[in-house]
XYZ file of N, CA and C in Angstrom:
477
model
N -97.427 31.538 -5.060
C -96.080 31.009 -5.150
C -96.021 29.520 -4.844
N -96.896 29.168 -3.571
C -97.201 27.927 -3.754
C -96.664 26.750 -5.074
N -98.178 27.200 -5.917
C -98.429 26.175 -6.753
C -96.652 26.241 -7.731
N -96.441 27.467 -7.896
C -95.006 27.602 -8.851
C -94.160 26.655 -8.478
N -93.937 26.471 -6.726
C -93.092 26.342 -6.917
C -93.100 24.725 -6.051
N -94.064 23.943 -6.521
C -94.840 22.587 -6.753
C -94.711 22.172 -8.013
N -94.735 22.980 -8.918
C -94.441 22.553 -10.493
C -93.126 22.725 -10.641
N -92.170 23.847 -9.807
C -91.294 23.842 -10.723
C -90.746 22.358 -10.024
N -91.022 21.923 -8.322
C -89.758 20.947 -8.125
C -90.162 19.661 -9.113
N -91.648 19.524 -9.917
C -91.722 18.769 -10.582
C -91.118 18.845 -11.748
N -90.983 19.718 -11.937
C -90.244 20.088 -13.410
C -88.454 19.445 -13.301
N -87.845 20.095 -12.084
C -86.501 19.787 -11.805
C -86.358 18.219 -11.546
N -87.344 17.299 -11.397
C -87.300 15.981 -11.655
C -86.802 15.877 -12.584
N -87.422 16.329 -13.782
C -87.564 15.672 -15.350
C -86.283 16.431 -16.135
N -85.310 17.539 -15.259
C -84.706 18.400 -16.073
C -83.316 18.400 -15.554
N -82.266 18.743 -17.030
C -81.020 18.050 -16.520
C -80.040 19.113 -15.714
N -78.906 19.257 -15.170
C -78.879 19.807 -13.950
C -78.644 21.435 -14.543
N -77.907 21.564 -15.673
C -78.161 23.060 -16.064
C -79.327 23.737 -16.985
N -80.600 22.512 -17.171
C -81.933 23.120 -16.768
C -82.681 23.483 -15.706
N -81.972 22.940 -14.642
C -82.745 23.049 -13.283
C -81.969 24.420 -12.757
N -81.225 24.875 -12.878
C -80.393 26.158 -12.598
C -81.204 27.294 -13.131
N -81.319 27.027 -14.391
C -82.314 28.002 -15.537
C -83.489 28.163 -14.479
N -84.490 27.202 -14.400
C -85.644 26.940 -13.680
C -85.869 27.746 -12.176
N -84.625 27.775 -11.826
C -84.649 27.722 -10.011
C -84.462 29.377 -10.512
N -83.674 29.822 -11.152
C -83.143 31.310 -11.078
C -84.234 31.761 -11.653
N -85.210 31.580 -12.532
C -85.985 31.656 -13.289
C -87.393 32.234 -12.024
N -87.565 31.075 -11.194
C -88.386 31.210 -10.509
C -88.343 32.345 -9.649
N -86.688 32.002 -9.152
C -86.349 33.174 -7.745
C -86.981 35.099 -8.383
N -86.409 35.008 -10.007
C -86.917 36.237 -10.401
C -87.969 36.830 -10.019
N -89.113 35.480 -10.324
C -90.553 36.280 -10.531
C -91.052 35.973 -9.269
N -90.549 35.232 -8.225
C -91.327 35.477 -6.856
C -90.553 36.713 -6.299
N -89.178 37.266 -6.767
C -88.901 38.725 -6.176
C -90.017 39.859 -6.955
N -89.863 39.789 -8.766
C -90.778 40.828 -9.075
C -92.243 40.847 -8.835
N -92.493 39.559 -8.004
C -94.068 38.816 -7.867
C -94.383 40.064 -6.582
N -93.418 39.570 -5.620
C -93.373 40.374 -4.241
C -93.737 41.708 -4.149
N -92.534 42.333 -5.115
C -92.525 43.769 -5.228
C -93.593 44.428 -5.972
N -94.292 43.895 -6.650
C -95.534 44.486 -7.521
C -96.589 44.464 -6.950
N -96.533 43.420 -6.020
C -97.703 43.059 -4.797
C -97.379 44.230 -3.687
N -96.550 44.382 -2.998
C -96.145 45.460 -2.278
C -96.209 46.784 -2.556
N -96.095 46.801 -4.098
C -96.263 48.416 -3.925
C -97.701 48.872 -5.059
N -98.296 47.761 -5.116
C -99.647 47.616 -5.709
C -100.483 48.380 -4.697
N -101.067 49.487 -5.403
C -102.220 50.426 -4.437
C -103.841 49.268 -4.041
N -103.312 49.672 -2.978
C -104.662 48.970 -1.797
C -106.564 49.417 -2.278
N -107.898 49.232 -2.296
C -108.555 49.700 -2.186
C -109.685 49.074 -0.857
N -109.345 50.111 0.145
C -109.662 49.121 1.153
C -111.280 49.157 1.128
N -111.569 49.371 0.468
C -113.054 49.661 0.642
C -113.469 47.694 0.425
N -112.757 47.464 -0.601
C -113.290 46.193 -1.232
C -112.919 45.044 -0.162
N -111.163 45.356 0.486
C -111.234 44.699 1.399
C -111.830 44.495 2.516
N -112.304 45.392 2.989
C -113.250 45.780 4.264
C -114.276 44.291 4.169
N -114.963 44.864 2.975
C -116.350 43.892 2.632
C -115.769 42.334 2.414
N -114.733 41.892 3.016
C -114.786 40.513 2.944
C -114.560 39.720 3.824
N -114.942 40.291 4.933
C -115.222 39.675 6.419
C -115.878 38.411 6.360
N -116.268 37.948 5.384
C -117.012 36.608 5.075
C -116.379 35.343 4.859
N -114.946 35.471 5.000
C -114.078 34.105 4.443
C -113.747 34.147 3.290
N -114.058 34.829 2.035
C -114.318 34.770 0.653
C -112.966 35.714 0.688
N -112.527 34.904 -0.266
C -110.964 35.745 -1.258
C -111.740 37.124 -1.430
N -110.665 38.425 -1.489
C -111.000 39.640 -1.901
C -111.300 39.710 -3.611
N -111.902 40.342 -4.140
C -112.553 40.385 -5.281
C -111.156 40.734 -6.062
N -111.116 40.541 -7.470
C -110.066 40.815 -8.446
C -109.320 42.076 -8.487
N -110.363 43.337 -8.166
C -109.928 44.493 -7.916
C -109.197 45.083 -6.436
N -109.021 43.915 -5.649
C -108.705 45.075 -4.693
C -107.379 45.365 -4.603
N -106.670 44.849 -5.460
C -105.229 45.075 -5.527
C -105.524 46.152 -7.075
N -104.575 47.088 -7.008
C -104.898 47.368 -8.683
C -103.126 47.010 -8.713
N -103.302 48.068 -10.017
C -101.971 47.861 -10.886
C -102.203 46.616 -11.604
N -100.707 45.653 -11.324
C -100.744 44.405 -12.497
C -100.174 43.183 -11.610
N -100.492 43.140 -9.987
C -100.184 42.245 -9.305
C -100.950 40.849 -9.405
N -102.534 41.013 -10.143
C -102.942 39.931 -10.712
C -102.489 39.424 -11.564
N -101.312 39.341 -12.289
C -100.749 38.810 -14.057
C -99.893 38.023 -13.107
N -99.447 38.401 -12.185
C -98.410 37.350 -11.699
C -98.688 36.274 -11.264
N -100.356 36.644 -10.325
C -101.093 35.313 -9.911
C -101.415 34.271 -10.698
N -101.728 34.999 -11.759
C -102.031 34.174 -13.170
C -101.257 33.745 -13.820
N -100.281 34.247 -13.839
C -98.634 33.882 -14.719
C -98.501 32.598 -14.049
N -97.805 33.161 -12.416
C -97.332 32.140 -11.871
C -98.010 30.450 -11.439
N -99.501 30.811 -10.987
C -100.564 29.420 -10.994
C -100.525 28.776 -12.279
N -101.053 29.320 -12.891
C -100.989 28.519 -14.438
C -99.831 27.921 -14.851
N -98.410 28.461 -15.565
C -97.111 27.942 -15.586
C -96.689 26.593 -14.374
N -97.057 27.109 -12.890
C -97.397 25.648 -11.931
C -97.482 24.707 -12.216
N -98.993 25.102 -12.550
C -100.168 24.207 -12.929
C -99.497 23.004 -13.957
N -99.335 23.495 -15.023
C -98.533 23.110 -16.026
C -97.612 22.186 -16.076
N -96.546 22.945 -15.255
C -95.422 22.017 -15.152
C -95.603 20.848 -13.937
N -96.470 21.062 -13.002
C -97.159 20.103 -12.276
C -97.884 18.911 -12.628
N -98.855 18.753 -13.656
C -99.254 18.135 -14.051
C -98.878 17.428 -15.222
N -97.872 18.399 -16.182
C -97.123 17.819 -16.875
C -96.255 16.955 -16.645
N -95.471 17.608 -15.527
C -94.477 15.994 -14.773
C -95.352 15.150 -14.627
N -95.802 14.959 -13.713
C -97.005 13.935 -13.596
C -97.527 13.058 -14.761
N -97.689 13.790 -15.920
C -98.455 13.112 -16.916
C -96.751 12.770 -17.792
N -95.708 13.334 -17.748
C -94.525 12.560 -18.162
C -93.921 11.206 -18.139
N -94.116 11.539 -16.789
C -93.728 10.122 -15.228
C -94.728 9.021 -15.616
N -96.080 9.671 -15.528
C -96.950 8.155 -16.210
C -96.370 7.366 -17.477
N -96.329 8.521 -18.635
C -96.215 8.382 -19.820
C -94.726 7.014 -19.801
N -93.769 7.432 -19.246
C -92.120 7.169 -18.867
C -92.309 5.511 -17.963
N -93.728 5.644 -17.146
C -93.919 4.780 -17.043
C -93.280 4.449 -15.247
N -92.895 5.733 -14.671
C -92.407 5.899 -13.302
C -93.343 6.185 -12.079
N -93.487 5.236 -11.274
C -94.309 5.716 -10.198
C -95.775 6.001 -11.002
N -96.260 5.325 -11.939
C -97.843 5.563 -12.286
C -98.420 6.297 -11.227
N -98.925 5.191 -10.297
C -100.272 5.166 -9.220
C -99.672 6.615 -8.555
N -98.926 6.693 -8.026
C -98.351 8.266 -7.390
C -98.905 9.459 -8.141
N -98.212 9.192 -9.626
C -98.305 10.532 -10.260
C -99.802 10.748 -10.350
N -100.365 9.870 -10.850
C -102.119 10.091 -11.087
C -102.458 10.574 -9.952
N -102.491 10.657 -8.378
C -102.774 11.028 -7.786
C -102.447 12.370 -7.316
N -101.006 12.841 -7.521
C -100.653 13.983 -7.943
C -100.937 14.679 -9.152
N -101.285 14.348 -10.606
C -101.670 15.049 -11.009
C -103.220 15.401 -11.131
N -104.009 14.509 -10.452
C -105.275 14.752 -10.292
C -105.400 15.501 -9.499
N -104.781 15.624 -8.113
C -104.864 16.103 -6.820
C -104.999 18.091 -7.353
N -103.681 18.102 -8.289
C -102.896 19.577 -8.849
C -104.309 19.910 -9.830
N -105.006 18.857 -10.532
C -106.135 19.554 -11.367
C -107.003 20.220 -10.271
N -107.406 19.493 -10.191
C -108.287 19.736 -8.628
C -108.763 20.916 -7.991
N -107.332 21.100 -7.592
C -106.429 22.617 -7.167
C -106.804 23.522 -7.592
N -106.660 23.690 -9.036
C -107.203 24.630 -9.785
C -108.023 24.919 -10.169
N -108.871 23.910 -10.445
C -110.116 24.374 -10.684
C -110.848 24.896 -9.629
N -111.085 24.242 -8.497
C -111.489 24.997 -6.928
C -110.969 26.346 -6.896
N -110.044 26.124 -7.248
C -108.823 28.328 -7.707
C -109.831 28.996 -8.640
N -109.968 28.291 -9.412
C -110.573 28.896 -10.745
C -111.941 29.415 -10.380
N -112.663 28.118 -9.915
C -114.396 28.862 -9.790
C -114.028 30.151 -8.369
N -113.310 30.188 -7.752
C -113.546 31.142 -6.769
C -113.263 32.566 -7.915
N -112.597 33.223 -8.887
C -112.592 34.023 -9.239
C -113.896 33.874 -10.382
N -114.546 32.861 -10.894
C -115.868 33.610 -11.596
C -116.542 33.775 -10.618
N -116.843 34.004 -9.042
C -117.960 34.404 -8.447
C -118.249 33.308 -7.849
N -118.166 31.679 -8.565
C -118.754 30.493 -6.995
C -117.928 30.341 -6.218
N -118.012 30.600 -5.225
C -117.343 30.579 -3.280
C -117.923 29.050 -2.816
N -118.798 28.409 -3.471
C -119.471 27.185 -2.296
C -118.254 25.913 -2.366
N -117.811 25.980 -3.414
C -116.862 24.468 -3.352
C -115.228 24.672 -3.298
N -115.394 25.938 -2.789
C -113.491 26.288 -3.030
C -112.823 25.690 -2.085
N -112.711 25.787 -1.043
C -112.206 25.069 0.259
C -112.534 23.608 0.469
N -113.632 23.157 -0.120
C -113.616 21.678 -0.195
C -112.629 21.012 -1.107
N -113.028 21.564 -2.906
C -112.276 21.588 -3.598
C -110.567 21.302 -3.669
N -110.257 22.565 -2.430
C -108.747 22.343 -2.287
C -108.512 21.649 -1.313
N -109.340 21.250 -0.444
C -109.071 20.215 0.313
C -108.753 19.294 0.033
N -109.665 18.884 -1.024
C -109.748 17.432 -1.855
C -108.645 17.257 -2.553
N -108.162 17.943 -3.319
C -106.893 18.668 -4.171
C -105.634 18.451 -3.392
N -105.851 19.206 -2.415
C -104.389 18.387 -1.173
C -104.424 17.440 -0.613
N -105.840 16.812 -0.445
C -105.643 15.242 0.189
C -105.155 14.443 -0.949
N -105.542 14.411 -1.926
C -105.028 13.620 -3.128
C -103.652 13.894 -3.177
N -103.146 14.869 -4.022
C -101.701 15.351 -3.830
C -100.917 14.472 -2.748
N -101.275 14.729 -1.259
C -100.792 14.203 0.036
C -100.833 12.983 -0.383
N -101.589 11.839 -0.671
C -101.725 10.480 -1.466
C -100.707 10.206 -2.135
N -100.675 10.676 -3.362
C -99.460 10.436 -4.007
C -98.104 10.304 -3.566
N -98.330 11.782 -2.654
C -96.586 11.871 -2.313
C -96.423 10.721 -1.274
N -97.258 10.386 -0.693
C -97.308 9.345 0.499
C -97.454 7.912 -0.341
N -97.544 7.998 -1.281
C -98.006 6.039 -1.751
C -96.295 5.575 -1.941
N -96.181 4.575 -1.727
C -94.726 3.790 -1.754
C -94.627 3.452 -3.209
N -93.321 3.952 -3.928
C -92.823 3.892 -5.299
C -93.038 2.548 -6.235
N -92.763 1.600 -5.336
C -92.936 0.481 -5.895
C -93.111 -1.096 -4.191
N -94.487 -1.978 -4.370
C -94.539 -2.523 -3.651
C -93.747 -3.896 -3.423
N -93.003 -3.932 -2.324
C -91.823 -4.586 -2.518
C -92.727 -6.309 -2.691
N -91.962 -7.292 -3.106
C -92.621 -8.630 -3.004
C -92.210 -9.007 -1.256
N -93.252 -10.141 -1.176
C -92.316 -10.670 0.294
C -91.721 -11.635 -0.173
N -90.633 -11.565 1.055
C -89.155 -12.436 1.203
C -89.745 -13.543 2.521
N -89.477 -14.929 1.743
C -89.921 -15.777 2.803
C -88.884 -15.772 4.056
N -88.853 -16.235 5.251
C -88.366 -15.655 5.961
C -86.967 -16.916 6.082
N -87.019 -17.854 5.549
C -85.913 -19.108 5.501
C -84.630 -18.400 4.335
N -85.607 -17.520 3.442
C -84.711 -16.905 2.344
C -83.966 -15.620 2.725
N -84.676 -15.094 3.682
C -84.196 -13.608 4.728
C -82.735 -14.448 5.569
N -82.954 -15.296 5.894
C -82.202 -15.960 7.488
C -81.032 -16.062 6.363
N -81.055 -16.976 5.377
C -79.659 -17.630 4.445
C -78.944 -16.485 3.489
N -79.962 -15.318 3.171
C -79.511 -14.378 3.025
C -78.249 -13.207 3.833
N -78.820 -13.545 5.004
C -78.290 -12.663 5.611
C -77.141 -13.608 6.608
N -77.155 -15.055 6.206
C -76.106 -15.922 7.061
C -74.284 -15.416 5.994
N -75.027 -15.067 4.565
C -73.829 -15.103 3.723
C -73.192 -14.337 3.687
């Protein structure tokens, strides 16, 4: 739910206010049917048992169809995450930010990604790296102000 709902507030940047209504209700849906499919998704604890190791539980240990949502919902994220991002460049807003946010959000995923084919060694670095970048962006200042000489501050502020 995370990543969803990282893309969608990127999305509600770029979207006008009765798209962002669509979006928000949109979302609230599928993190309720996200919840409930996860909740009443049969357990196999055998698989969970065996992951005393730090390592995400394997694809199966949820059955039913509580994985489509993981996948629904990360990806669609993903998407609209990086798409703002690559909008905002395009638009020409906050460049240096967005690149760092949308690099940060690639990042993300892919570290997501190799943990379900089977490599475990770079996932947690990966998303580390992925949120320090991200954190970058959101932290870099929009635009760097010029300096104000300080004779021009004083007469400024005499008027």
């Amino acid at each position: 739910m995370t990543v969803a709902a990282l893309g969608a507030g990127s999305a509600m940047l770029q979207l006008h206010p009765r798209q962002r209504d669509l979006l928000l209700g949109g979302l609230a849906v599928a993190a309720i049917a996200a919840a409930v499919t996860v909740a009443l998704a049969p357990v196999d604890g055998r698989i969970l048992a065996a992951t005393a190791t730090g390592r995400p539980p394997a694809n199966g240990a949820l059955g039913g169809h509580a994985f489509l949502w993981a996948i629904a919902l990360n990806s669609a994220g993903t998407l609209l995450l990086v798409g703002g991002s690559a909008l905002s460049i395009v638009r020409r807003r906050n460049v240096r930010a967005n690149v760092w946010i949308g690099a940060g959000a690639l990042v993300v995923a892919l570290a997501t990604g190799l943990s379900r084919s089977g490599d475990y060694s770079y996932v947690y670095v990966g998303q580390l790296v992925g949120i320090a970048l991200m954190f970058s962006g959101f932290t870099l200042p929009a635009r760097a102000r010029p300096a104000v000489p300080r004779a021009a501050a004083v007469r400024a502020a005499a008027r």
